[in-house]
PDB file of C-alpha atoms in Angstrom:
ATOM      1  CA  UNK A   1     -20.836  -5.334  27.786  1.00 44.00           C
ATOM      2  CA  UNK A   2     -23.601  -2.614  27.544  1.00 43.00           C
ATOM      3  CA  UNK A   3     -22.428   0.390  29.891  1.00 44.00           C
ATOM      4  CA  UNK A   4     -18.775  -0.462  30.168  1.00 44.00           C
ATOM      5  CA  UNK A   5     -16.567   2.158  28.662  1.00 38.00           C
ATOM      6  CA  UNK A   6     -13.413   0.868  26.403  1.00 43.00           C
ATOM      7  CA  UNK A   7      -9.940   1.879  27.709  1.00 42.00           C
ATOM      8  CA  UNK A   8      -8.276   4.332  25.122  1.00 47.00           C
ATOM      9  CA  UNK A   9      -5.697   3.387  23.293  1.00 63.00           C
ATOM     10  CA  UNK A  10      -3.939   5.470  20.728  1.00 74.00           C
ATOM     11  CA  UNK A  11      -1.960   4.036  17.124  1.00 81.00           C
ATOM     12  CA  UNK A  12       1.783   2.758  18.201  1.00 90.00           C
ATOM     13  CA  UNK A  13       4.001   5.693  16.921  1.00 91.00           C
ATOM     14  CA  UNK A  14       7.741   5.550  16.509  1.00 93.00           C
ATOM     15  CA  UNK A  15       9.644   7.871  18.896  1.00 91.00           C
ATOM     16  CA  UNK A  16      11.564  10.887  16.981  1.00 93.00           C
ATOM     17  CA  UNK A  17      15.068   9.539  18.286  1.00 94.00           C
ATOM     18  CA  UNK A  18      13.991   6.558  15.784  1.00 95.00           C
ATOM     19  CA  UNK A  19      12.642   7.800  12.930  1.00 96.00           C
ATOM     20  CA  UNK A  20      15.741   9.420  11.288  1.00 97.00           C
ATOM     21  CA  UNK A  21      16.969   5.383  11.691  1.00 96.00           C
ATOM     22  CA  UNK A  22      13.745   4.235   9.846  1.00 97.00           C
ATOM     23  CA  UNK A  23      14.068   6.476   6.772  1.00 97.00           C
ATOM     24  CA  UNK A  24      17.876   5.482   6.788  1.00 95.00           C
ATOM     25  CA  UNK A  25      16.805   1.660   6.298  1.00 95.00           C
ATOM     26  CA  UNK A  26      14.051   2.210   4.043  1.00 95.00           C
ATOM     27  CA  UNK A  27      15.981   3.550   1.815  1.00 94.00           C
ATOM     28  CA  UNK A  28      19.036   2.132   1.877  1.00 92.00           C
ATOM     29  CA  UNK A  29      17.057  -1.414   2.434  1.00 91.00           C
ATOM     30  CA  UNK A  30      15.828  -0.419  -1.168  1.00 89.00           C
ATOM     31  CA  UNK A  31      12.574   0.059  -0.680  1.00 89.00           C
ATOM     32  CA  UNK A  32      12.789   4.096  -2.102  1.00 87.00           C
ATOM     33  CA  UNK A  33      12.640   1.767  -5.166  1.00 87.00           C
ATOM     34  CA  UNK A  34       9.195   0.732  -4.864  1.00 90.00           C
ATOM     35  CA  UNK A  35       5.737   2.438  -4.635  1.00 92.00           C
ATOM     36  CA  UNK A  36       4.940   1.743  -1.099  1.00 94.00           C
ATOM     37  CA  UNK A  37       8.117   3.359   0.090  1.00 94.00           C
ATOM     38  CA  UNK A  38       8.396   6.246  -1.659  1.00 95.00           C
ATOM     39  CA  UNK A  39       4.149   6.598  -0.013  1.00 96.00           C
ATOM     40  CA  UNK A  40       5.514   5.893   3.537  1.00 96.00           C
ATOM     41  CA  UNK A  41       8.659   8.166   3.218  1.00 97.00           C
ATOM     42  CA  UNK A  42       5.429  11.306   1.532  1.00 97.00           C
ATOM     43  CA  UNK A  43       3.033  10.307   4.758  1.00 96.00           C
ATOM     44  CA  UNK A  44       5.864  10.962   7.095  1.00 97.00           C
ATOM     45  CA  UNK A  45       7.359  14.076   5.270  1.00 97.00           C
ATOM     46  CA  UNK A  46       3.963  15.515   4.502  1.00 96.00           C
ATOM     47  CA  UNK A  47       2.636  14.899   8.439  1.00 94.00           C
ATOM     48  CA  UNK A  48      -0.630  13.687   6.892  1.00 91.00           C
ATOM     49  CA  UNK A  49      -2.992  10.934   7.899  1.00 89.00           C
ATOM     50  CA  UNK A  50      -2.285   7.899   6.319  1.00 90.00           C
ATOM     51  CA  UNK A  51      -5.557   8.137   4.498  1.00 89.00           C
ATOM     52  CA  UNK A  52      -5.538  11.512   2.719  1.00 92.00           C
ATOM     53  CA  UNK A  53      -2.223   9.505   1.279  1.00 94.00           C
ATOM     54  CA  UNK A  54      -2.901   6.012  -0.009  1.00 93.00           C
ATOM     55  CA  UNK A  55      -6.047   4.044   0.410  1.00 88.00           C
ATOM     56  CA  UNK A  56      -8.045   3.655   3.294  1.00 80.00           C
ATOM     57  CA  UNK A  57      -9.785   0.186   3.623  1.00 67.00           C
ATOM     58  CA  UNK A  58     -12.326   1.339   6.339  1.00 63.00           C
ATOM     59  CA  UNK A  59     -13.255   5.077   4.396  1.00 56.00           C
ATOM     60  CA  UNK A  60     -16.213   4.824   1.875  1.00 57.00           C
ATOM     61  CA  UNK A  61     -15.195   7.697  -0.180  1.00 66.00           C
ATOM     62  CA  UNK A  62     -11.753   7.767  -1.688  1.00 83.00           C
ATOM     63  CA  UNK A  63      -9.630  10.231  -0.009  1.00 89.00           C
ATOM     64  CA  UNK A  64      -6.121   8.853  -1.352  1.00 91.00           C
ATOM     65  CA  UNK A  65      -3.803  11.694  -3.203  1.00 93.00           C
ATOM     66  CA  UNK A  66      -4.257  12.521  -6.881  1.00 93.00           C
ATOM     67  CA  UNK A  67      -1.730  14.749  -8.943  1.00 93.00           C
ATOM     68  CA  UNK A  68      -4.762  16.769  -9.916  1.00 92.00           C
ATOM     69  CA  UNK A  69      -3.889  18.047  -5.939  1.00 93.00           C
ATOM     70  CA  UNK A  70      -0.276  18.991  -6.395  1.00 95.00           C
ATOM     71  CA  UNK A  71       1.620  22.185  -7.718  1.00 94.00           C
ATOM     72  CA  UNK A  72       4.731  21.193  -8.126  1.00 94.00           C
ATOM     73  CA  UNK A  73       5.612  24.960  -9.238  1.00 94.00           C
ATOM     74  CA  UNK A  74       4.551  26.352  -6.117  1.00 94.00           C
ATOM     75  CA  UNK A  75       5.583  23.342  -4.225  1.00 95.00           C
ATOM     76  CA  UNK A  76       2.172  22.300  -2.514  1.00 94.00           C
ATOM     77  CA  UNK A  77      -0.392  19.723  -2.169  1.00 95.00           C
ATOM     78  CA  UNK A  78      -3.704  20.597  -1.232  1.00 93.00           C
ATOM     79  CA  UNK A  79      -5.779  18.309  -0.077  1.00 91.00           C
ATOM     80  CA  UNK A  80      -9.609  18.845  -1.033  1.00 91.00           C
ATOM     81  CA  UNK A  81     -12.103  19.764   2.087  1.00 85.00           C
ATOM     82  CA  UNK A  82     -14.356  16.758   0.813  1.00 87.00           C
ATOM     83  CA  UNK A  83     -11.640  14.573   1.933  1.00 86.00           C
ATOM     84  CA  UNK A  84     -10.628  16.150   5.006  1.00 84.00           C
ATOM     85  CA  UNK A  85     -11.519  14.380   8.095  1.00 79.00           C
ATOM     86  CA  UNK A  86     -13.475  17.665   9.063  1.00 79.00           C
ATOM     87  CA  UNK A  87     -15.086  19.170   5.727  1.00 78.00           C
ATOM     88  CA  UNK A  88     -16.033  22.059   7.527  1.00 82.00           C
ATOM     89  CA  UNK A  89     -12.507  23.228   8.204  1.00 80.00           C
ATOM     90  CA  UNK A  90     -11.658  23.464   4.478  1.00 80.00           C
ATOM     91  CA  UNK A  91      -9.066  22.279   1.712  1.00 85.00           C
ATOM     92  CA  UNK A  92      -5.998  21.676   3.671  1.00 87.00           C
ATOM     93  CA  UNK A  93      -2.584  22.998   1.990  1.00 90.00           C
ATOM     94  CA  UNK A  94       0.847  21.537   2.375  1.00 93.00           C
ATOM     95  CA  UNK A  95       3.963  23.155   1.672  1.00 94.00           C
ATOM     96  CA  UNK A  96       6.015  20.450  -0.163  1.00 96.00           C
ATOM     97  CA  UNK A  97       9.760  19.785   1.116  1.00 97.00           C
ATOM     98  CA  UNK A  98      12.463  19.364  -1.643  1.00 97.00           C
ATOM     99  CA  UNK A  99      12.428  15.372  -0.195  1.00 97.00           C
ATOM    100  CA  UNK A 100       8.872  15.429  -0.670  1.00 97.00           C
ATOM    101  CA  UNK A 101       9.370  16.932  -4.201  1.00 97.00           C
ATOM    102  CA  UNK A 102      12.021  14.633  -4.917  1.00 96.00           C
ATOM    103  CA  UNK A 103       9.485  11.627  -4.402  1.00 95.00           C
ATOM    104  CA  UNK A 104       7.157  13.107  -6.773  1.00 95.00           C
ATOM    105  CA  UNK A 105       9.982  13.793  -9.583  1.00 93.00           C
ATOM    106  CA  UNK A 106      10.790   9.454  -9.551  1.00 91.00           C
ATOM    107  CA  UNK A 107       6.818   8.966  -9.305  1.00 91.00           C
ATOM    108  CA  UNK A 108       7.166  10.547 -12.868  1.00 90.00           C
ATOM    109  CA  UNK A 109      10.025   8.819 -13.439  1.00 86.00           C
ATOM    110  CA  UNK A 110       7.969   5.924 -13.675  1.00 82.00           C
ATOM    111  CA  UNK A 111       5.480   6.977 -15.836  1.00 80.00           C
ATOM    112  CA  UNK A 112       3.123   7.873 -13.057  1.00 78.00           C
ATOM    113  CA  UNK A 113       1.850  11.569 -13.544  1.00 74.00           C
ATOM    114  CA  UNK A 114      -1.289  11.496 -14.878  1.00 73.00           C
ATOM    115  CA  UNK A 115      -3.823  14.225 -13.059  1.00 63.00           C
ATOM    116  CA  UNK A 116      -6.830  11.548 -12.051  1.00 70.00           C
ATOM    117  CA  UNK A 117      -4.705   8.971 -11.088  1.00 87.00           C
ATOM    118  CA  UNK A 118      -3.388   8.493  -7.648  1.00 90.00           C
ATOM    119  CA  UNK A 119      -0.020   9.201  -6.626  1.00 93.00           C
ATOM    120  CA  UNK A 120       0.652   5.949  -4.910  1.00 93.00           C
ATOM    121  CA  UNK A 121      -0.244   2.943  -7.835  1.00 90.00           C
ATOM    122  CA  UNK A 122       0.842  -0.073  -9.126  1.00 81.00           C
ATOM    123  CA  UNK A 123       1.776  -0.208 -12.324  1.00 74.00           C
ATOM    124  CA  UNK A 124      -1.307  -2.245 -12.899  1.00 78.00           C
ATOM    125  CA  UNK A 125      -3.132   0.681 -11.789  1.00 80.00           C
ATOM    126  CA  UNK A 126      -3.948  -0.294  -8.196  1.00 87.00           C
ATOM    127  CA  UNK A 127      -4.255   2.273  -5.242  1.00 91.00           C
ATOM    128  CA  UNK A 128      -1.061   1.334  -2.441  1.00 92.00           C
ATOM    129  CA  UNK A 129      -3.385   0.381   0.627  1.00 91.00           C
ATOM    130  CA  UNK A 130      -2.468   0.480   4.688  1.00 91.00           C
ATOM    131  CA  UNK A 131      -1.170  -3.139   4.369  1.00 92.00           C
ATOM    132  CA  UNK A 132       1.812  -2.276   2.433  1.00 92.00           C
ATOM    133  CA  UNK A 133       3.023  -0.133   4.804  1.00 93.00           C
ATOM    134  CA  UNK A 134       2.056  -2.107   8.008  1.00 94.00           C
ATOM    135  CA  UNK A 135       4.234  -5.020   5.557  1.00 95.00           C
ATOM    136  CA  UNK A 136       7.571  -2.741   4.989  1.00 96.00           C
ATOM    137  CA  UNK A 137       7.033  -1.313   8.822  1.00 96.00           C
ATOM    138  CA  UNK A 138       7.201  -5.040  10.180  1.00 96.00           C
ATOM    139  CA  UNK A 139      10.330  -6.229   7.483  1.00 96.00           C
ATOM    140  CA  UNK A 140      12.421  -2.887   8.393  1.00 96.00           C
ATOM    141  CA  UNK A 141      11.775  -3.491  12.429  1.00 96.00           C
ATOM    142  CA  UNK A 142      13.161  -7.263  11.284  1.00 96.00           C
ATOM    143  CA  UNK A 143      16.096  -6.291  10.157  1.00 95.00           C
ATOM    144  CA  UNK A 144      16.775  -3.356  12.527  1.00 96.00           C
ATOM    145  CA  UNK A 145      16.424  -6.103  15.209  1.00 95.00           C
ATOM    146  CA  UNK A 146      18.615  -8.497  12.927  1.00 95.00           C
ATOM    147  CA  UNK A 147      21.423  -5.245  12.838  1.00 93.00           C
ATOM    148  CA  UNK A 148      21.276  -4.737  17.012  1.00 94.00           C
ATOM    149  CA  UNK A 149      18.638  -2.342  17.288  1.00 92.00           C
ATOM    150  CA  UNK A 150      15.313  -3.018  19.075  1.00 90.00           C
ATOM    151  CA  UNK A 151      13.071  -2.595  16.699  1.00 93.00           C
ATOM    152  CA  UNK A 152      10.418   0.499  15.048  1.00 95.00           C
ATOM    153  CA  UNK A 153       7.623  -0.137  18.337  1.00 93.00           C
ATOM    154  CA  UNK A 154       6.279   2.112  20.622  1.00 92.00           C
ATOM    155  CA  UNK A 155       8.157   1.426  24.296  1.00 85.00           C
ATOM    156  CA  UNK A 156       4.808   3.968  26.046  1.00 86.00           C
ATOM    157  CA  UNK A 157       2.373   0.868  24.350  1.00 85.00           C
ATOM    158  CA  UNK A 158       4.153  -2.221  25.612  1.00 84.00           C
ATOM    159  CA  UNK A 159       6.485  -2.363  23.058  1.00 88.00           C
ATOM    160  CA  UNK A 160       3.976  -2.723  19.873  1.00 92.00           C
ATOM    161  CA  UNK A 161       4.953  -1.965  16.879  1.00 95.00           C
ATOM    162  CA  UNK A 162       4.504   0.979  15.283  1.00 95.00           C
ATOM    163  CA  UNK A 163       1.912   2.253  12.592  1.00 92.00           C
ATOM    164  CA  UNK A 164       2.090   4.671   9.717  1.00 91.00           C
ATOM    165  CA  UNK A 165      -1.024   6.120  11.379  1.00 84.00           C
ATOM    166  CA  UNK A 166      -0.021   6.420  14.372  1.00 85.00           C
ATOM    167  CA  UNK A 167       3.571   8.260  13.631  1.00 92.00           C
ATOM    168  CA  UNK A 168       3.116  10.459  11.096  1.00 90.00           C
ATOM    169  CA  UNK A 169       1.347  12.984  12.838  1.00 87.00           C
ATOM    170  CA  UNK A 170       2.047  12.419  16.390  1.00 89.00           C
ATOM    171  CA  UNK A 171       5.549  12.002  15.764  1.00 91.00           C
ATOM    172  CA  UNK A 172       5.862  15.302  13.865  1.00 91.00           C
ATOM    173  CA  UNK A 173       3.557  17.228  16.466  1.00 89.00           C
ATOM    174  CA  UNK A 174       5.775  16.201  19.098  1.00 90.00           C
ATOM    175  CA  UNK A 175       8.868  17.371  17.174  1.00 91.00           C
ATOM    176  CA  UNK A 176       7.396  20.807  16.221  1.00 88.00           C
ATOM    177  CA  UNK A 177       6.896  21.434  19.934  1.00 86.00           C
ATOM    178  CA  UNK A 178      10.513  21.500  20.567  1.00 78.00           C
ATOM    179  CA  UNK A 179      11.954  24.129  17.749  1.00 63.00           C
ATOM    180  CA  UNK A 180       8.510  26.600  19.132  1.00 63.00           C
ATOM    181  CA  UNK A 181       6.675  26.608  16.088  1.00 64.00           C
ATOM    182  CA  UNK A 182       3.323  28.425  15.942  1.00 56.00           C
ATOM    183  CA  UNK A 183       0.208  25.725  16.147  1.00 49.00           C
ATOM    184  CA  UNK A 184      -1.118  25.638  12.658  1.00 48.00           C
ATOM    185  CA  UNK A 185      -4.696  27.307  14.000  1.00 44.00           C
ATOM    186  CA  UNK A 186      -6.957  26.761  10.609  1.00 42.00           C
ATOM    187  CA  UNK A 187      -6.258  24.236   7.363  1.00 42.00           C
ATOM    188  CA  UNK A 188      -7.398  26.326   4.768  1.00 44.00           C
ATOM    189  CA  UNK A 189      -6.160  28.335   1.934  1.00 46.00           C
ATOM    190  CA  UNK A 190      -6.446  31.182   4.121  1.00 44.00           C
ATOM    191  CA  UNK A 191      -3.716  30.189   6.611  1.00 43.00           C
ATOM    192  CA  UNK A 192      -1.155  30.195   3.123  1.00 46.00           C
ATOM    193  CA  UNK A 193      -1.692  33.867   3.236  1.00 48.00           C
ATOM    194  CA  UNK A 194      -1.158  34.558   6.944  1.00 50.00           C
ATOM    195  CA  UNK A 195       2.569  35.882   8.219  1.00 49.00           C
ATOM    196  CA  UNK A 196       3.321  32.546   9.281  1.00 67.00           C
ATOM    197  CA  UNK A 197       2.855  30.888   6.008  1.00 71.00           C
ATOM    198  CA  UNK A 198       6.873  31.128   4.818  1.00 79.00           C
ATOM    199  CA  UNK A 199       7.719  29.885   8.644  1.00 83.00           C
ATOM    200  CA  UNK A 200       5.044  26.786   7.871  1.00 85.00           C
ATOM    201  CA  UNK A 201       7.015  26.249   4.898  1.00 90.00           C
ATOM    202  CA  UNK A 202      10.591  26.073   6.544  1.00 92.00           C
ATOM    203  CA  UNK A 203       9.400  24.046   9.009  1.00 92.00           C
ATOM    204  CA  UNK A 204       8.214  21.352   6.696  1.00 94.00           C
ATOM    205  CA  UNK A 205      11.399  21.661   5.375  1.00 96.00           C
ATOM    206  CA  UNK A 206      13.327  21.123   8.751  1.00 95.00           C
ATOM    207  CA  UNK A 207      11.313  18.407   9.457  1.00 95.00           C
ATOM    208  CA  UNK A 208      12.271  16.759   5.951  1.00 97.00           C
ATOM    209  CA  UNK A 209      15.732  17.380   6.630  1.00 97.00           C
ATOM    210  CA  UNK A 210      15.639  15.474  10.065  1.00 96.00           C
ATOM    211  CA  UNK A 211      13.336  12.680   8.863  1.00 97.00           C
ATOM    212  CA  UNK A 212      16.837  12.059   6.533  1.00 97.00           C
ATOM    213  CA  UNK A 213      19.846  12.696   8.670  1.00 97.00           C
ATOM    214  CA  UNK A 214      20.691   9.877   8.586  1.00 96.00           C
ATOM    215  CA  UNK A 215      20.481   9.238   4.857  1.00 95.00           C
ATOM    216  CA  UNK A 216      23.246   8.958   1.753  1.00 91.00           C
ATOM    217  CA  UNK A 217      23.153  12.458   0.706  1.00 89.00           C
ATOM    218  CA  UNK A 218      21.989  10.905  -2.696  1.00 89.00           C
ATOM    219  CA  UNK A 219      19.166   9.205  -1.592  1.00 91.00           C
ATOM    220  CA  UNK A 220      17.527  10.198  -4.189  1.00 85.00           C
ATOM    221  CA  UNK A 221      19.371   9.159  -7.228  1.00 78.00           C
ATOM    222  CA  UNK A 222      19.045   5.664  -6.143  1.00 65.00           C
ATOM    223  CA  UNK A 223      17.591   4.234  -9.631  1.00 61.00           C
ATOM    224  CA  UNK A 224      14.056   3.989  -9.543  1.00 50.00           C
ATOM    225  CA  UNK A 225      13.216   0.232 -10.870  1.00 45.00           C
TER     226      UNK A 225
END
């Protein structure tokens, strides 16, 4: 009704002591194998919102990730300030992990390099979109359940499950509190050239390196279908 505020509620996230558990199953599930993983496993390693990543059903304007945006050479992805959530703020630039690089090197693998297109396709040329993760996300918190576990859902929001949305950034904001990393302050290409820019780069690397603890150390030979 008119005058009645909404109660806040925030995107279920999956809590850190679960995530390492998630990436485990994803990829040993097989799902590394197919488009829509390899996006979830780069939304989660990046920190991004979902939408700068794959496509966004509810943006007008197509904010997804292009390989026009990455430098594999110097290891980053920066994401335009037209698609930024905040234009103002400016092009946002991520150092790239070697797990995020990784992801990118069986992309091209499968043919799937070329600078307009996005980095998350179907071979038939189709954007990945927010249902195919919410799809794996529900399958992997099956069979976690099915193994003994209790599921990828957030126990703060009544137990619902979780969202790509909601995790990749919370999740990796709550994490970077702990270690006593420096707040990133601004998104641009400014911040690359500050004294903290080689500690912003480890730390995406740490996180990376958490995010697959619980991995085969050759995840990432795992053929690419």
């Amino acid at each position: 009704k008119a005058g009645q505020c909404k109660a806040t509620t925030h995107h279920p996230m999956c809590h850190l002591e679960d995530l390492p558990r998630f990436v485990q199953l994803l990829v040993e599930s097989g799902r590394v194998n197919d488009v829509g993983g390899m996006a979830c496993l780069f939304i989660l390693l990046t920190a991004s919102r979902q939408g700068n990543v794959i496509k966004n059903s509810r943006a007008g304007a197509k904010c997804h990730a292009v390989w026009a945006d990455i430098d594999k050479r110097r290891a980053l992805w920066t994401i335009p300030a037209q698609k930024m959530k905040v234009a103002a703020n400016g092009a946002h630039v991520v150092p790239l992990s070697k797990q995020a690089l990784a992801i990118l090197s069986r992309l091209e693998a499968l043919g799937m390099s070329s600078d307009e297109d996005a980095l998350f396709r179907s071979l038939r040329g189709k954007v990945v979109g927010e249902a195919a993760c919410a799809r794996i996300i529900k399958n992997l918190s099956v069979r976690d359940r099915e193994a003994g576990g209790n599921g990828f859902v957030d126990k703060e929001q009544g137990g619902r499950l979780m969202t790509m949305h909601g995790t990749a950034r919370a999740a990796f904001q709550t994490w970077a509190a702990g270690p006593g990393y420096k707040p990133a302050g601004g998104n641009g290409d400014a911040y690359l050239r500050t004294k903290y820019a080689e500690q912003r780069r480890q730390m995406m690397q740490v996180w990376a390196d958490f995010l697959f603890s619980e991995c085969p150390k050759d995840w990432a030979k795992f053929r690419a279908k």
